[in-house]
PDB file of C-alpha atoms in Angstrom:
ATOM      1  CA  UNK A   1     -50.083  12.935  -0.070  1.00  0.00           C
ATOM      2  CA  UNK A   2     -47.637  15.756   0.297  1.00  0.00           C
ATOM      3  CA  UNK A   3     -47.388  15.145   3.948  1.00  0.00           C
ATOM      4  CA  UNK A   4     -46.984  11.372   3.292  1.00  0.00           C
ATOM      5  CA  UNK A   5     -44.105  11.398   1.425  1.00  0.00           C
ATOM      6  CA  UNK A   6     -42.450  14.334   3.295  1.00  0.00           C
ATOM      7  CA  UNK A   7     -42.197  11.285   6.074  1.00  0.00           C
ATOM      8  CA  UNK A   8     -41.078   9.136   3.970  1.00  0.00           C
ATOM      9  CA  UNK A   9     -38.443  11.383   2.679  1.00  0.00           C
ATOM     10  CA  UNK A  10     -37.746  12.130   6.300  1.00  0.00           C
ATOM     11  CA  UNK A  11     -37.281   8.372   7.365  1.00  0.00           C
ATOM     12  CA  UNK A  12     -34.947   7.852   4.860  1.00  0.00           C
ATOM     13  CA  UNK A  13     -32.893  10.370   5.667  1.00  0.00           C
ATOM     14  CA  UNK A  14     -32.768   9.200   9.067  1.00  0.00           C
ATOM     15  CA  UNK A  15     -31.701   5.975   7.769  1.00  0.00           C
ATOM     16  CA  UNK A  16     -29.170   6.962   5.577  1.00  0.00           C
ATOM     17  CA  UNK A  17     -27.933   9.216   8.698  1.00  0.00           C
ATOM     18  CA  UNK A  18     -27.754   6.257  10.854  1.00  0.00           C
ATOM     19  CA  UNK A  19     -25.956   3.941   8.433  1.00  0.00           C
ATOM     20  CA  UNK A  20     -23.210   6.785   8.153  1.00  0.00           C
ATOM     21  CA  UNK A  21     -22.885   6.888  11.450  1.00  0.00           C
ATOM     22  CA  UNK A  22     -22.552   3.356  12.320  1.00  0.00           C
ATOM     23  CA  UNK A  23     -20.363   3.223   9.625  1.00  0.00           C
ATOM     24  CA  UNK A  24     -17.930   5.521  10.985  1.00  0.00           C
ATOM     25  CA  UNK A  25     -17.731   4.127  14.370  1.00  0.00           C
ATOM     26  CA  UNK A  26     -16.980   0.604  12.801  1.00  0.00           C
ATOM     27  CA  UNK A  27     -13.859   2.617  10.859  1.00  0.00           C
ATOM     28  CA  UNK A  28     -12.696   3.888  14.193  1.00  0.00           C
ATOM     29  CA  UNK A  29     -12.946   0.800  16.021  1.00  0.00           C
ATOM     30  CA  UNK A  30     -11.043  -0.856  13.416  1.00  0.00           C
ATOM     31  CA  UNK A  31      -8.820   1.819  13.488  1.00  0.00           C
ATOM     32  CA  UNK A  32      -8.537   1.805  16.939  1.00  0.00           C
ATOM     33  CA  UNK A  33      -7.674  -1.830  17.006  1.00  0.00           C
ATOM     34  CA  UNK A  34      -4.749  -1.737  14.186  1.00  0.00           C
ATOM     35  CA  UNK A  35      -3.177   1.508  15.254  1.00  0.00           C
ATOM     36  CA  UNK A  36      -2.935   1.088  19.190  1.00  0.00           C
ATOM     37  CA  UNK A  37       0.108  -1.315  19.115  1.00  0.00           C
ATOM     38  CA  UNK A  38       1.977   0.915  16.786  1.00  0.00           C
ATOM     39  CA  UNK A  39       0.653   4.417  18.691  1.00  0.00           C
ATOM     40  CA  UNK A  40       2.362   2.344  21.996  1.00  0.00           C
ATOM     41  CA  UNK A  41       5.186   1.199  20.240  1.00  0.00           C
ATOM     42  CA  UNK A  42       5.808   4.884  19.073  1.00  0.00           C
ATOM     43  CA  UNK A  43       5.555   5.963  23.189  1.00  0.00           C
ATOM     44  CA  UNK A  44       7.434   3.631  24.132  1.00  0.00           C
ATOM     45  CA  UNK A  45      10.308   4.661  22.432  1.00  0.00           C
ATOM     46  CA  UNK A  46      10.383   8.084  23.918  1.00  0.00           C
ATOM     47  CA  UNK A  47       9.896   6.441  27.755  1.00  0.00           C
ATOM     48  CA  UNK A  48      11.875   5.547  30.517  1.00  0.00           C
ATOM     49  CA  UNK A  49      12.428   2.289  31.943  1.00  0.00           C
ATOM     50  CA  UNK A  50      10.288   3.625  35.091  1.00  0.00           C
ATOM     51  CA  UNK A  51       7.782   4.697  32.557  1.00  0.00           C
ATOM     52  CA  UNK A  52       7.060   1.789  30.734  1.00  0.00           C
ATOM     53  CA  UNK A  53       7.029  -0.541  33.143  1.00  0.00           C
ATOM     54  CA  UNK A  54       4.782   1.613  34.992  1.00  0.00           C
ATOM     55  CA  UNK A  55       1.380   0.310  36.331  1.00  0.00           C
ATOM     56  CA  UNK A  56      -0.416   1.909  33.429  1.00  0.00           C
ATOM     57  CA  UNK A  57       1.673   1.486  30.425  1.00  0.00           C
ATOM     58  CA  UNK A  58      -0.367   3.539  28.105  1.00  0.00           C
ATOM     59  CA  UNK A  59      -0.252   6.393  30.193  1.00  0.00           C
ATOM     60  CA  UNK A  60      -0.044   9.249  27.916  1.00  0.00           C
ATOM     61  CA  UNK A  61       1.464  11.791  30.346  1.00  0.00           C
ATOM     62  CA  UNK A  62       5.033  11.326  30.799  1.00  0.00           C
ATOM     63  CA  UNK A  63       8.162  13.215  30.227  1.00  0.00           C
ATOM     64  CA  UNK A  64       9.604  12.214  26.535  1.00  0.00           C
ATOM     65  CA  UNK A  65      13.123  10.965  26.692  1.00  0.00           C
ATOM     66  CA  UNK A  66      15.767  10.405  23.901  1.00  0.00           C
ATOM     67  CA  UNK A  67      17.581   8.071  25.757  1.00  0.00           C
ATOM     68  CA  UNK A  68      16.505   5.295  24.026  1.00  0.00           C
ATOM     69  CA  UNK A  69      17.556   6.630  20.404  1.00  0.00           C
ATOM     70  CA  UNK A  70      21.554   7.442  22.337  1.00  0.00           C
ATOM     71  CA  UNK A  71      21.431   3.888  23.353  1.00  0.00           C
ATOM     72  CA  UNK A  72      20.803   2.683  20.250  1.00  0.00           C
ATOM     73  CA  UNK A  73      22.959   4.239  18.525  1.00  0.00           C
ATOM     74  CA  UNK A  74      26.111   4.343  21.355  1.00  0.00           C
ATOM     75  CA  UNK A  75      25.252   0.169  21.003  1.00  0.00           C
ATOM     76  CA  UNK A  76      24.071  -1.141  18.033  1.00  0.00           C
ATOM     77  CA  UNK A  77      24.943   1.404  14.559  1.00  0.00           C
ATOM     78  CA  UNK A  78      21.631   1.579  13.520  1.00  0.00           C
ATOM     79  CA  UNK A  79      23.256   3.278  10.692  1.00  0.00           C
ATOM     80  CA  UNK A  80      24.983   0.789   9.110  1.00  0.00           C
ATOM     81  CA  UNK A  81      22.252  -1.560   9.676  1.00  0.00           C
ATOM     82  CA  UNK A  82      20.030   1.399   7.713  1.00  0.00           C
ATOM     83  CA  UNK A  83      22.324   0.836   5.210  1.00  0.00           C
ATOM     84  CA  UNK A  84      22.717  -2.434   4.832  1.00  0.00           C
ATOM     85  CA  UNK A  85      18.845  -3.182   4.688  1.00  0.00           C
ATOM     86  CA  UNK A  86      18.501  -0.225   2.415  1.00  0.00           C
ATOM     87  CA  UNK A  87      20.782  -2.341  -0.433  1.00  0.00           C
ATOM     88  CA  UNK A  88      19.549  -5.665   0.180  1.00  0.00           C
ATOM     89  CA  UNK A  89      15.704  -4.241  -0.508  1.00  0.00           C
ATOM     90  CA  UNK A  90      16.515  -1.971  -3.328  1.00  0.00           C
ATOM     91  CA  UNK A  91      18.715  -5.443  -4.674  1.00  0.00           C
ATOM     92  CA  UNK A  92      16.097  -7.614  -4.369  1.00  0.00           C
ATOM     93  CA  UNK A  93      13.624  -5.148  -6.153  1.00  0.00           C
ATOM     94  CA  UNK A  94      15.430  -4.127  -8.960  1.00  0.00           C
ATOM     95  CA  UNK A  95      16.350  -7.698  -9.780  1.00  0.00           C
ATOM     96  CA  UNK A  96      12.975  -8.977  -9.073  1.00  0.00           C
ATOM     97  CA  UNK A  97      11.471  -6.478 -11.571  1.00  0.00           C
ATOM     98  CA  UNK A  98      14.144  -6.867 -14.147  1.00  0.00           C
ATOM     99  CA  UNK A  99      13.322 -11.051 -13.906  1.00  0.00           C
ATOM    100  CA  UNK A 100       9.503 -10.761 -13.402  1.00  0.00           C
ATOM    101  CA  UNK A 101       8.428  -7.842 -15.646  1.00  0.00           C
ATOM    102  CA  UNK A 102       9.130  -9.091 -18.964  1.00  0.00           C
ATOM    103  CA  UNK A 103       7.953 -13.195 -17.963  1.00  0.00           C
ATOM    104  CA  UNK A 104       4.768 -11.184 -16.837  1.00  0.00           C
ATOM    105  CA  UNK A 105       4.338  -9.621 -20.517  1.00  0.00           C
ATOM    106  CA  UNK A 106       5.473 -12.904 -21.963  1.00  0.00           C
ATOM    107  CA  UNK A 107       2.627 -14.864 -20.277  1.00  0.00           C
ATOM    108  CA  UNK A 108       0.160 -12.209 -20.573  1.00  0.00           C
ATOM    109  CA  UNK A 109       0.872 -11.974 -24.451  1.00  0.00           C
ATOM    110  CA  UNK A 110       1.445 -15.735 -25.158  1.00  0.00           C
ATOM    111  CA  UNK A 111      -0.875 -17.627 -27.188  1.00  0.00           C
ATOM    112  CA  UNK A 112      -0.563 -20.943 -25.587  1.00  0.00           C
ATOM    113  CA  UNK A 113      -3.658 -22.336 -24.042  1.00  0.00           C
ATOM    114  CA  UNK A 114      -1.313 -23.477 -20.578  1.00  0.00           C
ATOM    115  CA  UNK A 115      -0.026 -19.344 -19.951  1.00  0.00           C
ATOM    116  CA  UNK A 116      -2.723 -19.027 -16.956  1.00  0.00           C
ATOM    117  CA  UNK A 117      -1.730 -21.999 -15.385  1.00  0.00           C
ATOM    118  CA  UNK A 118       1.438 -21.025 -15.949  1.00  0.00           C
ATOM    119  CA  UNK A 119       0.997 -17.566 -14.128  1.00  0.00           C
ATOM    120  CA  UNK A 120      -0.920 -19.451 -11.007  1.00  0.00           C
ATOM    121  CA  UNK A 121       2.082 -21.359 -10.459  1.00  0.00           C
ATOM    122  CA  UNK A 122       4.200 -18.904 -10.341  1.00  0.00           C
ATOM    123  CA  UNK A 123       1.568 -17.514  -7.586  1.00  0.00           C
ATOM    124  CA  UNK A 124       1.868 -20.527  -6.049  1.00  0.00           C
ATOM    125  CA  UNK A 125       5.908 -20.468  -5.559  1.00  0.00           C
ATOM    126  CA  UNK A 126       5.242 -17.270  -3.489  1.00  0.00           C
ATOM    127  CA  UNK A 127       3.035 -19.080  -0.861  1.00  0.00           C
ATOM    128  CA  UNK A 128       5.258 -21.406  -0.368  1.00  0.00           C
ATOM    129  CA  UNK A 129       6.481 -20.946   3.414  1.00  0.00           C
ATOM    130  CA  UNK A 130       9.980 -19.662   3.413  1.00  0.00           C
ATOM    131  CA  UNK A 131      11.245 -21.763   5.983  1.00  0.00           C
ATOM    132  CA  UNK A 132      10.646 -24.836   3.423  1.00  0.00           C
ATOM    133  CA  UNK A 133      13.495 -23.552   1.603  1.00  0.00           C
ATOM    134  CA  UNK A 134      15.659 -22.071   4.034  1.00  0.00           C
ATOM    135  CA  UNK A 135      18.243 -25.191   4.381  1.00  0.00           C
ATOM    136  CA  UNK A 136      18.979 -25.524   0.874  1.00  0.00           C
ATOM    137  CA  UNK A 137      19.156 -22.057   0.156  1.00  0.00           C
ATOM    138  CA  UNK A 138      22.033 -22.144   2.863  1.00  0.00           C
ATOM    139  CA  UNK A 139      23.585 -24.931   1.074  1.00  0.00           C
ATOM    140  CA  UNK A 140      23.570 -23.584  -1.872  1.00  0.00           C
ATOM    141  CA  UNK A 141      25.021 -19.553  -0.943  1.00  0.00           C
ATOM    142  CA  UNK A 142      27.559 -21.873   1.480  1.00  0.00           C
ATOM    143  CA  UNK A 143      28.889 -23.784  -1.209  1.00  0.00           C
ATOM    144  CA  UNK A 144      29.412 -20.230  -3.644  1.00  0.00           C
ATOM    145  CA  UNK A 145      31.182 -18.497  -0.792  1.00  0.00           C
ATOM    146  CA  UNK A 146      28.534 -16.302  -0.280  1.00  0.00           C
ATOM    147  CA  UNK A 147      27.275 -16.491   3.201  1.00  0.00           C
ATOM    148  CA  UNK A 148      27.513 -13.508   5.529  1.00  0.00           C
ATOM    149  CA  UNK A 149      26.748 -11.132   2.524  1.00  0.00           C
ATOM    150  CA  UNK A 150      24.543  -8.866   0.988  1.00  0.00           C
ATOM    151  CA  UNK A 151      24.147 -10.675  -2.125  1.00  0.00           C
ATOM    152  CA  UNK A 152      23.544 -13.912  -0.315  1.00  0.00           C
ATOM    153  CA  UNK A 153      20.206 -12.019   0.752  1.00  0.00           C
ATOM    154  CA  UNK A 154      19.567 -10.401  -2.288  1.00  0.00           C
ATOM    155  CA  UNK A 155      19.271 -13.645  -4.677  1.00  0.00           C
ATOM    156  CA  UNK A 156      17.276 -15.262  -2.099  1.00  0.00           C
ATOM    157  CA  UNK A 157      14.992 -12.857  -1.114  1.00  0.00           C
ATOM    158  CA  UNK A 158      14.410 -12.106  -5.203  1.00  0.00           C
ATOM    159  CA  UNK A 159      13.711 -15.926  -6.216  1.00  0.00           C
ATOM    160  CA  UNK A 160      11.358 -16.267  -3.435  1.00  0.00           C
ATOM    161  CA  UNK A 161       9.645 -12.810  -4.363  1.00  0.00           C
ATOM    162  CA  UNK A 162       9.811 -13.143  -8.405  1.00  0.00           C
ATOM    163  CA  UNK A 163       6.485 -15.094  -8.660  1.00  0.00           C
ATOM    164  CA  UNK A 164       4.571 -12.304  -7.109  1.00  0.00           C
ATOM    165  CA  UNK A 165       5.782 -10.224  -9.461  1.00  0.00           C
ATOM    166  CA  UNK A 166       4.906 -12.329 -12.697  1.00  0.00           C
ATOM    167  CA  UNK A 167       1.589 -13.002 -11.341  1.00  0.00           C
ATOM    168  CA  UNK A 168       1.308  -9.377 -10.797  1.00  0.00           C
ATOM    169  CA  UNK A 169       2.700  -7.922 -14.547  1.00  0.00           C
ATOM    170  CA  UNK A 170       0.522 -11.308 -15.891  1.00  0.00           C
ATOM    171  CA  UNK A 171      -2.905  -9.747 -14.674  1.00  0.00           C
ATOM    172  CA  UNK A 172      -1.446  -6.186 -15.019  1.00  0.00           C
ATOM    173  CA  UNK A 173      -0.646  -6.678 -18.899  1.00  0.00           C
ATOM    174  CA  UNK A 174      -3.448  -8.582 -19.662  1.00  0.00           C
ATOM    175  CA  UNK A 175      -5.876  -5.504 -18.941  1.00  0.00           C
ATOM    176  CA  UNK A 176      -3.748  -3.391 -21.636  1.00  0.00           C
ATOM    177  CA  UNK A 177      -5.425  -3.681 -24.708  1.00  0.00           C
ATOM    178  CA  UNK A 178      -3.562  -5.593 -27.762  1.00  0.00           C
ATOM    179  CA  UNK A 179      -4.871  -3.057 -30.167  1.00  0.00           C
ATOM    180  CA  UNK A 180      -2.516  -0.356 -29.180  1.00  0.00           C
ATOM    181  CA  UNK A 181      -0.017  -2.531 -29.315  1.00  0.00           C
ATOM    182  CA  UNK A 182      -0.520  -3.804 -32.643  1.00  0.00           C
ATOM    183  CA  UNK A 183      -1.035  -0.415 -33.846  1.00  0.00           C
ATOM    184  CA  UNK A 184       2.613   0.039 -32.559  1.00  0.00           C
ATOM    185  CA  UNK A 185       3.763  -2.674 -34.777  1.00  0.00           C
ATOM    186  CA  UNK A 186       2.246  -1.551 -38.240  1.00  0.00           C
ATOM    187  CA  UNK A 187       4.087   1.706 -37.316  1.00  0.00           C
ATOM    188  CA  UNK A 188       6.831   0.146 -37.476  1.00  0.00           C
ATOM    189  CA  UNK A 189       8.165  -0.477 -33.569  1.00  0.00           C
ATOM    190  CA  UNK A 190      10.134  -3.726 -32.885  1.00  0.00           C
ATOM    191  CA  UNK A 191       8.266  -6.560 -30.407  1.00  0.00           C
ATOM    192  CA  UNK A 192      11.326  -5.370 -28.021  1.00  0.00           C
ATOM    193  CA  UNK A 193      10.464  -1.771 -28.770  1.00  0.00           C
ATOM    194  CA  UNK A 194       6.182  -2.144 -28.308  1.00  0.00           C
ATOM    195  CA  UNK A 195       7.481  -3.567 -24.829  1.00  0.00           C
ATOM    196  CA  UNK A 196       9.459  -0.918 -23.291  1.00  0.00           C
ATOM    197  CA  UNK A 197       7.567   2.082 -25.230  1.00  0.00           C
ATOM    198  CA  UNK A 198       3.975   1.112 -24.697  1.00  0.00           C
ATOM    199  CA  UNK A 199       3.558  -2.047 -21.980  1.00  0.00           C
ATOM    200  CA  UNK A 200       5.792  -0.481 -19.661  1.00  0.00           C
ATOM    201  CA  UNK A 201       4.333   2.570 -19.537  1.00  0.00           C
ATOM    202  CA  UNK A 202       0.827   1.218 -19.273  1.00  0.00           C
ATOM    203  CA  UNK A 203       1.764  -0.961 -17.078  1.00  0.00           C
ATOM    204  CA  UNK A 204       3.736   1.524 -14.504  1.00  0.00           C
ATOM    205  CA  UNK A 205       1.060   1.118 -12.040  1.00  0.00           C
ATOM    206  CA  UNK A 206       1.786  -2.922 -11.948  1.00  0.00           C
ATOM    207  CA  UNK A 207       5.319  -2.460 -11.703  1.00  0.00           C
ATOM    208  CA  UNK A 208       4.966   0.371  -8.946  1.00  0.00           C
ATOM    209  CA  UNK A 209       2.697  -2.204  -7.120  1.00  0.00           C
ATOM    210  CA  UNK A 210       4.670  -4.507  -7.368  1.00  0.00           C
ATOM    211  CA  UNK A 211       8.386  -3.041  -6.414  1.00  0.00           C
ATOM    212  CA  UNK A 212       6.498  -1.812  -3.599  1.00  0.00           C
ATOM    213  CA  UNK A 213       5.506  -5.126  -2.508  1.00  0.00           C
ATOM    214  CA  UNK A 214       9.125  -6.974  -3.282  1.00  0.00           C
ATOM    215  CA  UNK A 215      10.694  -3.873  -0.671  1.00  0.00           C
ATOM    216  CA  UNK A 216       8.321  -4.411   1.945  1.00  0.00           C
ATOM    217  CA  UNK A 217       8.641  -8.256   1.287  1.00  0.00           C
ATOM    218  CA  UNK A 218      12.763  -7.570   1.753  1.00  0.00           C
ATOM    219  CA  UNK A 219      12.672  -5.358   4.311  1.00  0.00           C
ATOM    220  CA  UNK A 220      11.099  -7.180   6.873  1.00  0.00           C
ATOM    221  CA  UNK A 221      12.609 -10.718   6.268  1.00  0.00           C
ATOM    222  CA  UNK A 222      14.178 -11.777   9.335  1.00  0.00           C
ATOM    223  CA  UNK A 223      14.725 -15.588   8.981  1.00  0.00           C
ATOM    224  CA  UNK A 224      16.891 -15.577   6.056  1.00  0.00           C
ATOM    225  CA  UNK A 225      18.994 -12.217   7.210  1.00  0.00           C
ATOM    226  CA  UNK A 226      19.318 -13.908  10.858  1.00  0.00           C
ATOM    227  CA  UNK A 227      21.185 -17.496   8.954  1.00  0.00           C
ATOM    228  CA  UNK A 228      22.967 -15.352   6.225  1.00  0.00           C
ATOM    229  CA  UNK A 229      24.288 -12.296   7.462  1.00  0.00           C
ATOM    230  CA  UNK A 230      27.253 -11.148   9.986  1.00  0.00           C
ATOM    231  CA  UNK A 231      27.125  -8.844  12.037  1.00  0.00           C
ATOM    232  CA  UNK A 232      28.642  -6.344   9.421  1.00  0.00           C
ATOM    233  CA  UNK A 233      25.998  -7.157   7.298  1.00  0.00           C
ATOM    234  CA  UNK A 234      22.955  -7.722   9.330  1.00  0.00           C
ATOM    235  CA  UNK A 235      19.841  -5.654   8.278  1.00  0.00           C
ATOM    236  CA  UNK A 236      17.627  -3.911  10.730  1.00  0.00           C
ATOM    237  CA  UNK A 237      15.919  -6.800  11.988  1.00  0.00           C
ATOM    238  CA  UNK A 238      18.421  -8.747  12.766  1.00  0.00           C
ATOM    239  CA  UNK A 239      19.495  -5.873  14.397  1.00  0.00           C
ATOM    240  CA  UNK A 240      16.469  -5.233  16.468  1.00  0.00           C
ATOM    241  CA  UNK A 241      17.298  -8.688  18.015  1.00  0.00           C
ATOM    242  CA  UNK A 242      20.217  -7.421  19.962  1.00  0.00           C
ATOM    243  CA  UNK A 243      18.188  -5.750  22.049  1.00  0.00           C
ATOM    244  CA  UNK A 244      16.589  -8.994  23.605  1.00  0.00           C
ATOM    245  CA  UNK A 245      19.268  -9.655  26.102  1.00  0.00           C
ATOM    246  CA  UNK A 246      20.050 -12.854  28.749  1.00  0.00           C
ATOM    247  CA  UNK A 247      18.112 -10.857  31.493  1.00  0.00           C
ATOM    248  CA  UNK A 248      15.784  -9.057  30.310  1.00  0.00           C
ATOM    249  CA  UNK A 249      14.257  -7.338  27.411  1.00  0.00           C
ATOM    250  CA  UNK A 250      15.350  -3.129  26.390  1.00  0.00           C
ATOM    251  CA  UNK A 251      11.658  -2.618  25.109  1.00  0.00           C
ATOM    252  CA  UNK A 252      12.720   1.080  24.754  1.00  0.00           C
ATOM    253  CA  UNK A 253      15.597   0.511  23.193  1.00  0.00           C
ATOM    254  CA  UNK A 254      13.054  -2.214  20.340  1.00  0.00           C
ATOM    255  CA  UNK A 255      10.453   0.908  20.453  1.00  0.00           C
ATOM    256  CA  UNK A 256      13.267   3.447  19.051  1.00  0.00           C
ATOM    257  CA  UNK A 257      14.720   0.324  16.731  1.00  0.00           C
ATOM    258  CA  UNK A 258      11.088  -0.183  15.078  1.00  0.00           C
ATOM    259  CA  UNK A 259      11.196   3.743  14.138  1.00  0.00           C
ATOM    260  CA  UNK A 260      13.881   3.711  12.454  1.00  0.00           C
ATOM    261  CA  UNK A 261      12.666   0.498  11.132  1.00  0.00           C
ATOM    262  CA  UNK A 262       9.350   1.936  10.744  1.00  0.00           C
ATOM    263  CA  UNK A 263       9.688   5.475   8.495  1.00  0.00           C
ATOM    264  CA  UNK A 264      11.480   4.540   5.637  1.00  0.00           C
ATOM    265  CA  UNK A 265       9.121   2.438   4.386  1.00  0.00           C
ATOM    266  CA  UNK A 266       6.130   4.376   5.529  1.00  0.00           C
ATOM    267  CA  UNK A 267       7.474   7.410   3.184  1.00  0.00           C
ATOM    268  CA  UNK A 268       8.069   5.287   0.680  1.00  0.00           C
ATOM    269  CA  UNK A 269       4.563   3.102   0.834  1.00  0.00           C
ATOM    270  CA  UNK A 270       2.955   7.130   0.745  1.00  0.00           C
ATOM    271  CA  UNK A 271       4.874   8.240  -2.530  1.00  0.00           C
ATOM    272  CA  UNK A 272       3.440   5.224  -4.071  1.00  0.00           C
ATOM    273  CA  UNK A 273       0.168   4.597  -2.573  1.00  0.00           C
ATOM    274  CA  UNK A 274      -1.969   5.856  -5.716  1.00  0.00           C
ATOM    275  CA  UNK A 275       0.507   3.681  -8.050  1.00  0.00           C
ATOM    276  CA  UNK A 276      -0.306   1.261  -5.538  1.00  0.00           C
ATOM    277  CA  UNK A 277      -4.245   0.996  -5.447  1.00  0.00           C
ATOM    278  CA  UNK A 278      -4.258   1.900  -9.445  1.00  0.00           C
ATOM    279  CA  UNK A 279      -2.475  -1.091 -10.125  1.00  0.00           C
ATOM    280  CA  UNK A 280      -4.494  -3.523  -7.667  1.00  0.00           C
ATOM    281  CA  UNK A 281      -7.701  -2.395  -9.146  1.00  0.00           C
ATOM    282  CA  UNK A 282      -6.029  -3.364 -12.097  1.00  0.00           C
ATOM    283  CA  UNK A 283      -5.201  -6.575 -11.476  1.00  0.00           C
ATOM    284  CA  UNK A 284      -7.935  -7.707 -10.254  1.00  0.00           C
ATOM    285  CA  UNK A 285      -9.626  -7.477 -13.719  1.00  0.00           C
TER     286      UNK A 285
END
């Protein structure tokens, strides 16, 4: 009997060994997958023209260059273009917040029997496609006298990116209890004051997710920066456009553009990646 279950024991443990295993070959191949573009990408900024166009492109041994970051910056002022998407983001997500956090609270804390359906339309305004509403969003920042600037982007990109975050605060808020809330109240604290002293707090993790999402959202728009900028005020990927020229294409020159492009956002996504999966685990509740 002993012996019997020692192989049993043993079988499992195979088993279990096996699963792990396959299990961590199916990470790497999905890692594999996602990461190779941006592991070439990364390369090719540090290659030569000879280099990249070289029969085996993802050669790993070549001599690294910094040609392609001199270029970039001798030709295009990445800098400026740093800057400029650096404002229109941080715009759009402050105003997003300030817009969507408290209609979040509102819907999660309203009594009427129509707040969820209210909350899955405003889900629904962020699907729609962007391009529906490009032309009269021109019209519209054309007629103010706001075309070719920063603010032009700013509005925009926050009306289109408010519904994400009232859907987000709306499932957020709903998973803080009304008990500490109303305890709040018999103590005394204003409906204003149990919003910014106890919802916001418990709900940091939504609004983390969520001004994480709105400056990722911002950062990479292209279609709405490409109609409504100028070249003074183009972000970084309209920016990254100028290197697609009438002959050919400075794929070095994109590679260093998309780090530049690239790292800001990266540090910031790692700051808040706990925030981040705390407050989707939330929300899904």
């Amino acid at each position: 009997m002993a012996a019997y279950t020692a192989l049993v024991t043993h079988r499992a443990y195979r088993r279990k060994v096996a699963r792990s295993r396959l299990n961590a070959a199916a990470l790497l191949i999905v890692l594999a997958l996602f990461l190779a573009p941006v592991l070439w990408l990364m390369g090719t900024a540090f290659k030569t023209r000879v280099d990249i166009y070289s029969e085996n492109p993802f050669d790993l041994l070549f001599t690294p260059t910094l040609s392609n970051f001199t270029g970039i910056f001798e030709l295009f002022e990445p800098g400026r273009l740093l800057g400029n998407s650096v404002l229109v983001a941080t715009g759009t997500t402050l105003l997003a917040l300030l817009l969507g956090v408290p209609a979040g609270y509102a819907l999660a804390r309203s009594t009427l029997r129509a707040a969820p359906a209210v909350a899955y339309v405003f889900l629904f305004l962020r699907m729609v496609p962007p391009v529906a509403a490009l032309i009269p969003f021109y019209l519209v920042m054309r007629d103010i006298g706001l075309v070719g600037t920063q603010l032009a982007l700013i509005l925009i990109s926050a009306a289109l990116n408010v519904g994400f975050v009232v859907w987000t605060m709306y499932t957020t808020f709903r998973a803080v209890p009304p008990d500490v809330e109303a305890a709040a109240g018999m103590d005394g604290c204003s409906r204003w004051g149990v919003f910014w002293r106890i919802a916001v707090p418990l709900g940091r993790s939504g609004i983390l997710t969520s001004a994480l999402a709105v400056f990722l959202f911002s950062w990479n728009d292209f279609l709405f920066a490409l109609l409504l900028t100028t070249p003074r005020t183009a972000t970084l990927p309209v920016g990254m456009l100028a290197t697609v020229g009438s002959v050919d294409i400075s794929i070095g020159q994109m590679g260093a553009f998309a780090q530049i492009a690239t790292i800001p956002v990266v540090i910031v996504a790692i700051a808040l990646n706990r925030y981040m999966v705390s407050g989707v685990m939330k929300g899904s509740h």
